[in-house]
Coordinates of C-alpha atoms and ligand atoms in Angstrom, one line a residue:
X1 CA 119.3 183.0 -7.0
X2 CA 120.5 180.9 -4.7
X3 CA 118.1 177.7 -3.4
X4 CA 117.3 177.6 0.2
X5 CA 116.7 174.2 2.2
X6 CA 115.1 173.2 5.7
X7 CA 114.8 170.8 7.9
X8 CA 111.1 169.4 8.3
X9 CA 110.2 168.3 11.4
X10 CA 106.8 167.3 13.1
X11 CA 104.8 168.4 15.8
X12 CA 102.4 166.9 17.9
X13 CA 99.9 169.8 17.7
X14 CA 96.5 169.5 16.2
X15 CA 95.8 172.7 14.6
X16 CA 96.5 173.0 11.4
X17 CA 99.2 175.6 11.6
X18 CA 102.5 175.2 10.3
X19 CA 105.6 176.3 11.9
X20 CA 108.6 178.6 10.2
X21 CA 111.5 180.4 11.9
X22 CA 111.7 184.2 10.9
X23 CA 115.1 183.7 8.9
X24 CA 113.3 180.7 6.8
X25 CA 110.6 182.9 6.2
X26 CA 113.1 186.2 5.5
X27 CA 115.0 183.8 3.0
X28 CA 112.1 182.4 0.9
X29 CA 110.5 186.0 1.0
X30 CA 107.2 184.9 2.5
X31 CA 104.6 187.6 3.0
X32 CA 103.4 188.6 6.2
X33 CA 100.4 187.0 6.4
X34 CA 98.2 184.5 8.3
X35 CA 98.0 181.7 6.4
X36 CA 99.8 179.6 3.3
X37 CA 99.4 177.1 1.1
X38 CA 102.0 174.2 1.2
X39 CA 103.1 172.3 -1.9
X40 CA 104.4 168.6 -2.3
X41 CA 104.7 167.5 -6.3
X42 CA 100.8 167.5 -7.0
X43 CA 99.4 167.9 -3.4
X44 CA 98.6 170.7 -1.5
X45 CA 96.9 171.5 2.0
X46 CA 96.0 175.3 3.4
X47 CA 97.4 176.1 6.8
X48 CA 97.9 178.8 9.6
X49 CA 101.7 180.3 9.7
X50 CA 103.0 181.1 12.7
X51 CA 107.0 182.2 12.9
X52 CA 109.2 180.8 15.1
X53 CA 111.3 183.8 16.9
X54 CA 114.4 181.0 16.0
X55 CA 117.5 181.1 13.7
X56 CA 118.2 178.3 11.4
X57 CA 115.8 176.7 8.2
X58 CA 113.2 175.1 10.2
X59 CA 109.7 173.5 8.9
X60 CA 107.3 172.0 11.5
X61 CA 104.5 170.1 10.2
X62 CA 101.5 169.0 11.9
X63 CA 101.1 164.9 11.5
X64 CA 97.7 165.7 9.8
X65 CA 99.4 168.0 6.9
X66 CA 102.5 165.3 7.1
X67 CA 100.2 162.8 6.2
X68 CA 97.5 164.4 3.7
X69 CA 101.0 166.1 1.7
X70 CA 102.4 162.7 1.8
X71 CA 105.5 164.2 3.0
X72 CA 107.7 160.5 2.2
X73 CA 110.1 161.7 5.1
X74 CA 111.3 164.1 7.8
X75 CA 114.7 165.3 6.9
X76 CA 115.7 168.5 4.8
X77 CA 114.2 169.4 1.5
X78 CA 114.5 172.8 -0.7
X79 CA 111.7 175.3 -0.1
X80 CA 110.3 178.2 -2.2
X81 CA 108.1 180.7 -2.4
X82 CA 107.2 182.4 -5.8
X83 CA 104.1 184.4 -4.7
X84 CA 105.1 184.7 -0.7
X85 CA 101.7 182.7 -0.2
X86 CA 102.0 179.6 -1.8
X87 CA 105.4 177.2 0.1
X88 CA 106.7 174.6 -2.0
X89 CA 109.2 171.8 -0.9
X90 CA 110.8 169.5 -3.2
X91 CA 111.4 169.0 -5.9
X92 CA 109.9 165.5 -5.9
X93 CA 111.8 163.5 -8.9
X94 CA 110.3 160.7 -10.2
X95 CA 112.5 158.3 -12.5
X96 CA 110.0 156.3 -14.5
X97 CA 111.9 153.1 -15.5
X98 CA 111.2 149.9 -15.1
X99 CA 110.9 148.2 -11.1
X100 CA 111.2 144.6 -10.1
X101 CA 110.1 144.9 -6.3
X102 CA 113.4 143.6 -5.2
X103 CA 114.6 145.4 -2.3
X104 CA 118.2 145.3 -3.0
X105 CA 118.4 146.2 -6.9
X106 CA 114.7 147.3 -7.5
X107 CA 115.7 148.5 -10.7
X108 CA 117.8 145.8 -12.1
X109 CA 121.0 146.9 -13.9
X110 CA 119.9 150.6 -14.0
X111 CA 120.0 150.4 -10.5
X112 CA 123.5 151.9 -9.9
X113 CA 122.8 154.4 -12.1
X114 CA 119.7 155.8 -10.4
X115 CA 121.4 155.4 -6.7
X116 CA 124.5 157.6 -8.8
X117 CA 121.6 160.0 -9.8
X118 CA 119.7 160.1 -6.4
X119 CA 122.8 161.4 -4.8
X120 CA 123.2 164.4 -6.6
X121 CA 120.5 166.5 -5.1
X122 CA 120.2 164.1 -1.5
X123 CA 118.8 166.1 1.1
X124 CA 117.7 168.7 -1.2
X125 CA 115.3 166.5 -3.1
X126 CA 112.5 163.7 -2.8
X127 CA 113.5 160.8 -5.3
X128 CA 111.9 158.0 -6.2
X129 CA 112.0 155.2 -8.9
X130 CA 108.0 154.3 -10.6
X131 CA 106.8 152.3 -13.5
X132 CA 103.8 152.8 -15.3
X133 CA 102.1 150.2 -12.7
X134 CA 102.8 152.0 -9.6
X135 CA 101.2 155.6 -10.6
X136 CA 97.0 155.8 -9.0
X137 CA 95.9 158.2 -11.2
X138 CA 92.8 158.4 -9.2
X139 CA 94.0 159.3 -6.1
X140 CA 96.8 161.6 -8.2
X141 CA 99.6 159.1 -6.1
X142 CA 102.8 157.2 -6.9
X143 CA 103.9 154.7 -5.1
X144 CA 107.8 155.3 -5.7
X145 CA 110.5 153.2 -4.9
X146 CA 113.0 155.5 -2.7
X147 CA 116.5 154.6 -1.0
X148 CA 117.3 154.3 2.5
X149 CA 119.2 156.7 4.4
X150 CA 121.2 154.1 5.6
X151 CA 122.5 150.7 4.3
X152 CA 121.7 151.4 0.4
X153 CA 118.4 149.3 0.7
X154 CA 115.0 150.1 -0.9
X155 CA 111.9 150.9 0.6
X156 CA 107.6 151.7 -0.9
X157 CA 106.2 154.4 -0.1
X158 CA 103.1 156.4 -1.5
X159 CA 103.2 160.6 -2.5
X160 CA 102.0 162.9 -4.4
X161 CA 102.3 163.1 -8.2
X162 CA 106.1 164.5 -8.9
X163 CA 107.1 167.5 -10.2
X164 CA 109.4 166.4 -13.0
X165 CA 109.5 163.3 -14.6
X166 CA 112.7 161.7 -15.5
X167 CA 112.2 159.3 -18.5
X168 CA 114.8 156.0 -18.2
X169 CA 112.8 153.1 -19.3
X170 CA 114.2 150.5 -20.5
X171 CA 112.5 148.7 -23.1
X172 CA 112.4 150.3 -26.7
X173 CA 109.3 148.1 -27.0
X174 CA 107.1 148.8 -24.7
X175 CA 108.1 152.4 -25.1
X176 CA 106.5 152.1 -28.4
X177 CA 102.6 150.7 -27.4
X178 CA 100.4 153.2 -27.6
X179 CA 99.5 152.2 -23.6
X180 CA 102.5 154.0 -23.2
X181 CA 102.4 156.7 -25.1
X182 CA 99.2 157.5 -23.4
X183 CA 100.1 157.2 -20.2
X184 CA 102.9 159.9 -20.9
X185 CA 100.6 162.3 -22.2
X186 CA 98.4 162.5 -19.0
X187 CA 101.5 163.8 -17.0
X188 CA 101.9 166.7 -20.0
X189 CA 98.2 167.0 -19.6
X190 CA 98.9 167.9 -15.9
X191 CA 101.9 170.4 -16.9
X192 CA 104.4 167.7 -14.9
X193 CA 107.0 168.3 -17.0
X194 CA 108.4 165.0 -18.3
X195 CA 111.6 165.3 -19.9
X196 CA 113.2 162.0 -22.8
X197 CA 110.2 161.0 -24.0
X198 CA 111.1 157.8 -26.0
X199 CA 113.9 156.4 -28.3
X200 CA 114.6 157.6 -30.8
X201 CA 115.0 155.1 -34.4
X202 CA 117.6 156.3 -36.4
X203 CA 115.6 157.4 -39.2
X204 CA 113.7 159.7 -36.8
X205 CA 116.8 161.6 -36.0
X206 CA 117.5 161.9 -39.9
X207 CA 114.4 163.2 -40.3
X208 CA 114.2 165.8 -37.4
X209 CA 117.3 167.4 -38.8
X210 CA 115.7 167.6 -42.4
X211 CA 115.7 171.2 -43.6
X212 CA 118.1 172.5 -41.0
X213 CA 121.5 173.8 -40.9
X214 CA 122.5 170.6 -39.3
X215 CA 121.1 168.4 -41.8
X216 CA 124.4 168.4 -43.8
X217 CA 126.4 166.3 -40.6
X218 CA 124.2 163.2 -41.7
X219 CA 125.8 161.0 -44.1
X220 CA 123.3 160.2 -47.6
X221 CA 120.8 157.5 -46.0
X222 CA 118.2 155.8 -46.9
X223 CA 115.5 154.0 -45.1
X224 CA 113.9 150.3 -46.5
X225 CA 116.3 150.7 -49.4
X226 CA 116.2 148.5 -52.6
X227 CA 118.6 146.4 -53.9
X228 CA 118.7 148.9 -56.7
X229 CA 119.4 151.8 -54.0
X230 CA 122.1 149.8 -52.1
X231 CA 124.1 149.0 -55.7
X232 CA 123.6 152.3 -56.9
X233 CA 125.0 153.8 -53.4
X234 CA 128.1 151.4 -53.7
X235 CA 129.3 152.6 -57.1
X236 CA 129.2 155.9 -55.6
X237 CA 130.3 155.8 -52.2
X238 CA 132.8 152.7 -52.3
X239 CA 131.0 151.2 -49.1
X240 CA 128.5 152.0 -47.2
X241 CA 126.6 150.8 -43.5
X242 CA 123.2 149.0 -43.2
X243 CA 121.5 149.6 -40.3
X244 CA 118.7 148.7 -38.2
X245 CA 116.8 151.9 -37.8
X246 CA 115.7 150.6 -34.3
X247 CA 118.6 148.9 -33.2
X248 CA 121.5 149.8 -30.9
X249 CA 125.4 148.2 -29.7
X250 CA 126.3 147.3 -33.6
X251 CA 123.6 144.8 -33.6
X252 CA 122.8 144.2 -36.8
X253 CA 125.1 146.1 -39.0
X254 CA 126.5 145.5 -42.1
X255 CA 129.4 147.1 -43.7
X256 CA 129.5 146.7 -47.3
X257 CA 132.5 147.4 -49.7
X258 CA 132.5 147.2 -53.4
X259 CA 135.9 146.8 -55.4
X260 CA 136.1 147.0 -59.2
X261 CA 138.3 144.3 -59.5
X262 CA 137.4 142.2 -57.1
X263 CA 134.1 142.5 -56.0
X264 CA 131.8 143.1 -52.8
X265 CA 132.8 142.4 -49.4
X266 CA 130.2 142.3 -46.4
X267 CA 132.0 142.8 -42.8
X268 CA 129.1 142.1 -39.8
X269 CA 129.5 140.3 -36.4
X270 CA 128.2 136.8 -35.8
X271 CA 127.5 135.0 -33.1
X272 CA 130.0 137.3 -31.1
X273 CA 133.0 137.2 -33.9
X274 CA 134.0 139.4 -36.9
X275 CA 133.0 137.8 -40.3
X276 CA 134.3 139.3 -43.6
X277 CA 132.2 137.4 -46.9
X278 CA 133.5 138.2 -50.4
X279 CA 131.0 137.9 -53.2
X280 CA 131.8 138.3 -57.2
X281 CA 127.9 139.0 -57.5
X282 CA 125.5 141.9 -56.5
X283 CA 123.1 139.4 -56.3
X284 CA 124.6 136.7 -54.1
X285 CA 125.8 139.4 -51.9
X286 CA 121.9 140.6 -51.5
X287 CA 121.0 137.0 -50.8
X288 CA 122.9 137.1 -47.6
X289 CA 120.2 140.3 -46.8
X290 CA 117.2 139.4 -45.2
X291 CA 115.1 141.4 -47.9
X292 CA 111.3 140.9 -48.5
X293 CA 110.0 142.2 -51.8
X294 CA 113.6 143.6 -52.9
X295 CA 113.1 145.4 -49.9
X296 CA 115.9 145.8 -46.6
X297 CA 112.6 146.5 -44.3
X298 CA 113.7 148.5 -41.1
X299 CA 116.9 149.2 -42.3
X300 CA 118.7 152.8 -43.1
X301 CA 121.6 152.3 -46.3
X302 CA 124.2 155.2 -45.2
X303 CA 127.0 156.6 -46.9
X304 CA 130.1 155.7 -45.5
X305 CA 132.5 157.8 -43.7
X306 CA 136.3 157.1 -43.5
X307 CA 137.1 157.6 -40.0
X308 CA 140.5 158.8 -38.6
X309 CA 142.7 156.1 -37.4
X310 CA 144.9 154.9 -34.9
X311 CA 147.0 151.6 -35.9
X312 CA 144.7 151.0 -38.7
X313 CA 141.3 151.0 -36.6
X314 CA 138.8 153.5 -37.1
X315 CA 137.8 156.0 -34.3
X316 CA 134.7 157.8 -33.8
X317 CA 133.5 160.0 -30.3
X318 CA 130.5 159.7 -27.8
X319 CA 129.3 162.8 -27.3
X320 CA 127.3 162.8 -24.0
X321 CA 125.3 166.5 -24.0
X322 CA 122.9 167.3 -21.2
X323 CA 120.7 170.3 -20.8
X324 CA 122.0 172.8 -17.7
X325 CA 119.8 175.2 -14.9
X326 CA 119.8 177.5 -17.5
X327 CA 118.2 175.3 -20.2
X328 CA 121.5 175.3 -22.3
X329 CA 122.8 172.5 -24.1
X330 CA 126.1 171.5 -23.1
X331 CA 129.0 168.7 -23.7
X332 CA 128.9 166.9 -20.4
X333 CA 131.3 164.1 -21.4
X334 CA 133.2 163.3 -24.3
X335 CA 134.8 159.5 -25.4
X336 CA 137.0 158.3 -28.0
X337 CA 136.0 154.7 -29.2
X338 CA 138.5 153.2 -31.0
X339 CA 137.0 149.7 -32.9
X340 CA 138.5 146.1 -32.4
X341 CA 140.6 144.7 -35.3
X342 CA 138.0 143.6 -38.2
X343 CA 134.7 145.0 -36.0
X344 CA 132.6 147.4 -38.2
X345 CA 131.6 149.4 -35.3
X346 CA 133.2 150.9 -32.3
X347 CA 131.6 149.6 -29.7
X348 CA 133.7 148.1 -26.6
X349 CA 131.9 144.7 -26.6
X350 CA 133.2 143.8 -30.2
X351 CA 136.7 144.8 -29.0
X352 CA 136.5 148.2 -29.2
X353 CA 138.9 150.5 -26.8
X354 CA 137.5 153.4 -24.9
X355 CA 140.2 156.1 -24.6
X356 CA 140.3 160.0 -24.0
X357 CA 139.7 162.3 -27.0
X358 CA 142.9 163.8 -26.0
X359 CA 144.5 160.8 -26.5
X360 CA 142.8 160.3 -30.0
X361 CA 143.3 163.5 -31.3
X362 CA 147.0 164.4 -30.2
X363 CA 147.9 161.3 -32.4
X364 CA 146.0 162.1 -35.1
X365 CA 146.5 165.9 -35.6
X366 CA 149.1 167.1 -33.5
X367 CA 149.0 170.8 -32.5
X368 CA 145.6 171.5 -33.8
X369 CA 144.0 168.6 -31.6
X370 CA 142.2 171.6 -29.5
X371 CA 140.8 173.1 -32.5
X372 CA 139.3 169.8 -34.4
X373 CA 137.7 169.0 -30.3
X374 CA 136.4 172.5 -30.4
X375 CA 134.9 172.6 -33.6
X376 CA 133.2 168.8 -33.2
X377 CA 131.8 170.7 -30.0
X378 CA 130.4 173.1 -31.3
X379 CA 129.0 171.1 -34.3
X380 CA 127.0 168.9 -31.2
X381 CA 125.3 171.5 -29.8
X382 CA 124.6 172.7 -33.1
X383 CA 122.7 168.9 -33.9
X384 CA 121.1 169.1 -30.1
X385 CA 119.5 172.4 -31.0
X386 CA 118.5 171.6 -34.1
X387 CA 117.1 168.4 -33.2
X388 CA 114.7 169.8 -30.1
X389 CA 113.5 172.3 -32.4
X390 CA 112.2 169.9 -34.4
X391 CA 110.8 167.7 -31.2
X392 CA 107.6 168.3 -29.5
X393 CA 108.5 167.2 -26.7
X394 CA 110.9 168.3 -23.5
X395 CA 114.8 166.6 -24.1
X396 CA 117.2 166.4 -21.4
X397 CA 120.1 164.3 -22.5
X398 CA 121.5 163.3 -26.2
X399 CA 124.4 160.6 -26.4
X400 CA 125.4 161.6 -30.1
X401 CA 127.7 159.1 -31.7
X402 CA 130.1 161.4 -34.0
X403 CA 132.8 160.6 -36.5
X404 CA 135.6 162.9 -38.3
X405 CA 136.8 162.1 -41.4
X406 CA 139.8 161.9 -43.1
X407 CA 139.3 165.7 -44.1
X408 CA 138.7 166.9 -40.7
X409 CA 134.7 166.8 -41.7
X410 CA 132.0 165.6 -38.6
X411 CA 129.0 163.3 -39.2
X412 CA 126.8 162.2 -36.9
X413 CA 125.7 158.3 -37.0
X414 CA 123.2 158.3 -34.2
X415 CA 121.5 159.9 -31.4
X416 CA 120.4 158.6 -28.1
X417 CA 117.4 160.4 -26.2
X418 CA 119.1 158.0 -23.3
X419 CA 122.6 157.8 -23.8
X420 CA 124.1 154.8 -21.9
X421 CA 126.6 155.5 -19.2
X422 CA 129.9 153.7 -20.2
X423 CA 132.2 156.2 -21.4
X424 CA 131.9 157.3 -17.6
X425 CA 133.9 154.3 -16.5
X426 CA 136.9 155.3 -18.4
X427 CA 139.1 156.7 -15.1
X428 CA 139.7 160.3 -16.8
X429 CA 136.3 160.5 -17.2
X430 CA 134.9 160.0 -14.0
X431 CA 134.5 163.8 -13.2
X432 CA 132.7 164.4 -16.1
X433 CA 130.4 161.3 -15.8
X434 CA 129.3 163.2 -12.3
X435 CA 129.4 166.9 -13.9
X436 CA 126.8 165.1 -16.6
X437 CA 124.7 163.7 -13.4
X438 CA 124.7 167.2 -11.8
X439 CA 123.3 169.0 -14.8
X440 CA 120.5 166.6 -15.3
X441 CA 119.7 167.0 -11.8
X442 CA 119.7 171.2 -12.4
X443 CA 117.5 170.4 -15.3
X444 CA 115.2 169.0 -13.0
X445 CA 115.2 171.9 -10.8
X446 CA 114.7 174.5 -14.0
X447 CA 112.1 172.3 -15.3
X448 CA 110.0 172.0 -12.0
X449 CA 110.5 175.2 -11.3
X450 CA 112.5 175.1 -8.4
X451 CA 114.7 177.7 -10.0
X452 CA 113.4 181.0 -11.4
X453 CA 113.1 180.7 -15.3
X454 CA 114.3 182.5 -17.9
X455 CA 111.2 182.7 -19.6
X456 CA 108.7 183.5 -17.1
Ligands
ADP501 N1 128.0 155.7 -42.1 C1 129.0 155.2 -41.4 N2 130.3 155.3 -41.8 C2 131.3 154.9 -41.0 N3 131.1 154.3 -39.8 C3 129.8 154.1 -39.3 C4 128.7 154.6 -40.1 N4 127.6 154.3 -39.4 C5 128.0 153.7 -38.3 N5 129.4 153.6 -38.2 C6 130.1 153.0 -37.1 O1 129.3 152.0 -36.5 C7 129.1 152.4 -35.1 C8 127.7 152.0 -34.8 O2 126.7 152.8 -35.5 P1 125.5 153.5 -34.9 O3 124.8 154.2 -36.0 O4 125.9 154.2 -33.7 O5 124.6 152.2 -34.5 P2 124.3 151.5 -33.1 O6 122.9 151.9 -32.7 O7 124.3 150.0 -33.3 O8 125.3 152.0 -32.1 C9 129.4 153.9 -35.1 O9 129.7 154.3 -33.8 C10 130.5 154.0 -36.1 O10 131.7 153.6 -35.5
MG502 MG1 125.8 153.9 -31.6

């Protein structure tokens, strides 16, 4: 099914009566009939049809509908009719993040990434930007932060509730008050479908893969472990990875080794460089932890993984899945990290290197480079579906940061319900940085049912 779009225009007229030309009305397979109901997100206003003996995808609107629809602007949109009685235009996308009121970067430094996102479905689609603040819950209005046509500037404007609800805030924090959590459940409550709910601690991941097939890609871990747990873990894994079960971009992290002969190392990143301690003792080495009651609070203990390498630095892969039009899981994007000399993690602001997983993998196994790829593929969408069974709630993207072993085996360390962007600067991933933009956007169109679905 292919989407049709029209050009809304006004009229001066004062009846309510809206306007359609015959092949607009032929293409959106409107029934002959007298009058219609016309949708905008969570608005909607009875008219008179009349057809327009006229070729072309035209809409006009009376100023009174314009107004109560809160149409945000004349221009093109998509239209559709499911029932040939009820007219939809839209979709109207609203990006719940966090605003600032400036006119220029409204969103702070998400706001490239939201202009990047709005131009996927221009003139196809309403977009707007809204925090919690700007949503009237009384009036069932938004007042959403939208781009100009021209000069890239911001403007206000108030419309309907949307019909999908793109989930970028910022702030694992606030996402966590209940406030929050609240104020996401009363779009669910309205069936506006909105899709990322929150982040997700590493534990939950863990856990939301307990008991399926998928399970076995997660290294041993442990969450609050005791000193007991950590030195009982290090005689059997060799080393292994504290993390914050909260926390993202390495901060945090320790890597601990233990060596028969000659003790326990601790590798983390202070105050921006690499430190490596050595300690003879367990003990001194779990005074450097910041325990209480024998306890590393907020903390998972995981078994760790030896990594490929390239010149003696260990490698592990972003995996950037999005959901498609046809609610399908799919590998948008795909980096190679490869970690600065002495970092414990991968990540580019502790030296790390971004580079292709071609690159990576033609280094490390040769001819069979396709088949390792196509296997840690698989073995993503295998953790994405296992993971939103397990989750109540709708998922639209999952930044999965993978690692293959020595023996060609894949473990997942983490997994972002709002993966980050950067891979997508790399040059050779450009195209698939848009390609991951793109499906998002078709997610919004199968989600607000702008699209026929599957399951209906
Ligand atoms: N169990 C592990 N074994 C080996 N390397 C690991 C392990 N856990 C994490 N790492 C490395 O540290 C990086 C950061 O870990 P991750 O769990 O993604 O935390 P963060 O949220 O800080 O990004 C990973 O990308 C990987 O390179
Ligand atoms: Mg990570």
């Amino acid at each position: 099914m292919s989407l049709t779009t029209c050009t809304i225009h006004v009229t001066q007229r004062q009846e309510r009566v809206i306007y359609l030309t015959s092949e607009l009305a032929r293409s959106i397979k409107l029934s002959k009939t007298k009058s219609v109901i016309l949708h905008l997100g969570s608005k909607s206003v009875t008219a008179g049809l009349r057809l327009l003996k006229k070729t072309g995808n035209h809409l006009h609107v009376p100023l009174s509908i314009m107004s109560q629809l809160h149409i945000p602007y004349l221009g093109t949109s998509t239209i559709v009719s499911h029932n040939g009685k009820d007219i939809r235009i839209g979709p109207l996308i609203g990006i719940l993040t966090s605003v600032n009121g400036s006119t220029s970067a409204p969103f702070g430094s998400r706001t490239e990434f939201i202009r990047q996102f709005m131009r996927v479905g221009a003139e196809k689609s309403y977009y707007f930007g809204f925090s919690p603040n700007d949503v009237n819950w009384s009036q069932q209005t938004v007042t959403g932060t939208f781009q100009r046509k021209e000069g890239g500037g911001w403007y206000r404007k108030t419309v309907p509730l949307p019909d999908v609800v793109y989930n970028r805030l910022p702030s694992r924090k606030a996402e966590k008050l209940v406030s929050m959590n609240a104020f996401k459940q009363r779009f669910v409550r309205k069936n506006i479908p909105l899709f990322n709910w929150a982040f997700y601690d590493k534990w939950d991941v863990y856990n939301l893969l307990e008991g399926s097939d998928a399970f076995r890609y997660v290294p041993e871990s442990h969450i609050n472990p005791s000193s007991g747990q950590i030195k009982e873990m290090l005689d059997r894994h060799k080393f292994i990875y504290l993390k914050p079960t909260g926390g993202s971009l390495g901060i945090g992290i320790y890597r601990l080794t233990y060596n028969p002969k000659r003790g326990y190392y601790a590798r983390f990143r202070r105050s921006g460089k690499n430190v490596l301690l050595r300690f003879s003792k367990f003990d001194s080495l779990m005074s450097l932890l910041n325990r209480t009651n024998g306890r590393l609070n907020h903390y998972v203990a995981q078994q760790g993984i030896r990594l490929i390498e390239l010149d003696s630095c260990p490698i592990d892969f972003r995996f950037h899945l999005t959901k498609n039009i046809n609610n399908n899981w799919v590998v948008a994007g795909i980096g190679a990290k490869k970690a600065g000399k002495g970092s414990v993690t991968t990540h580019v602001r502790s030296g790390g290197q971004l580079m292709t997983p071609d690159q990576v993998l033609r280094q490390v196994f040769g001819s069979r480079a396709d088949q390792v790829l196509d296997n840690a593929k698989e073995t993503a969408i295998k953790l994405a579906e296992a993971i939103e069974r397990n989750e109540k709630h709708l998922l639209g993207e999952l930044g999965f940061d993978l690692g293959i072993d020595q023996n060609e085996r894949i473990w997942m360390f983490e997994a972002n319900s709002k993966p980050g962007r950067s891979i997508f600067k790399h040059p050779a991933l450009k195209g698939e940085g848009k390609a991951a933009l793109q499906h998002v956007y078709d997610y919004c169109l199968y989600l607000s049912r702008f699209r026929a679905r599957r399951d209906s």
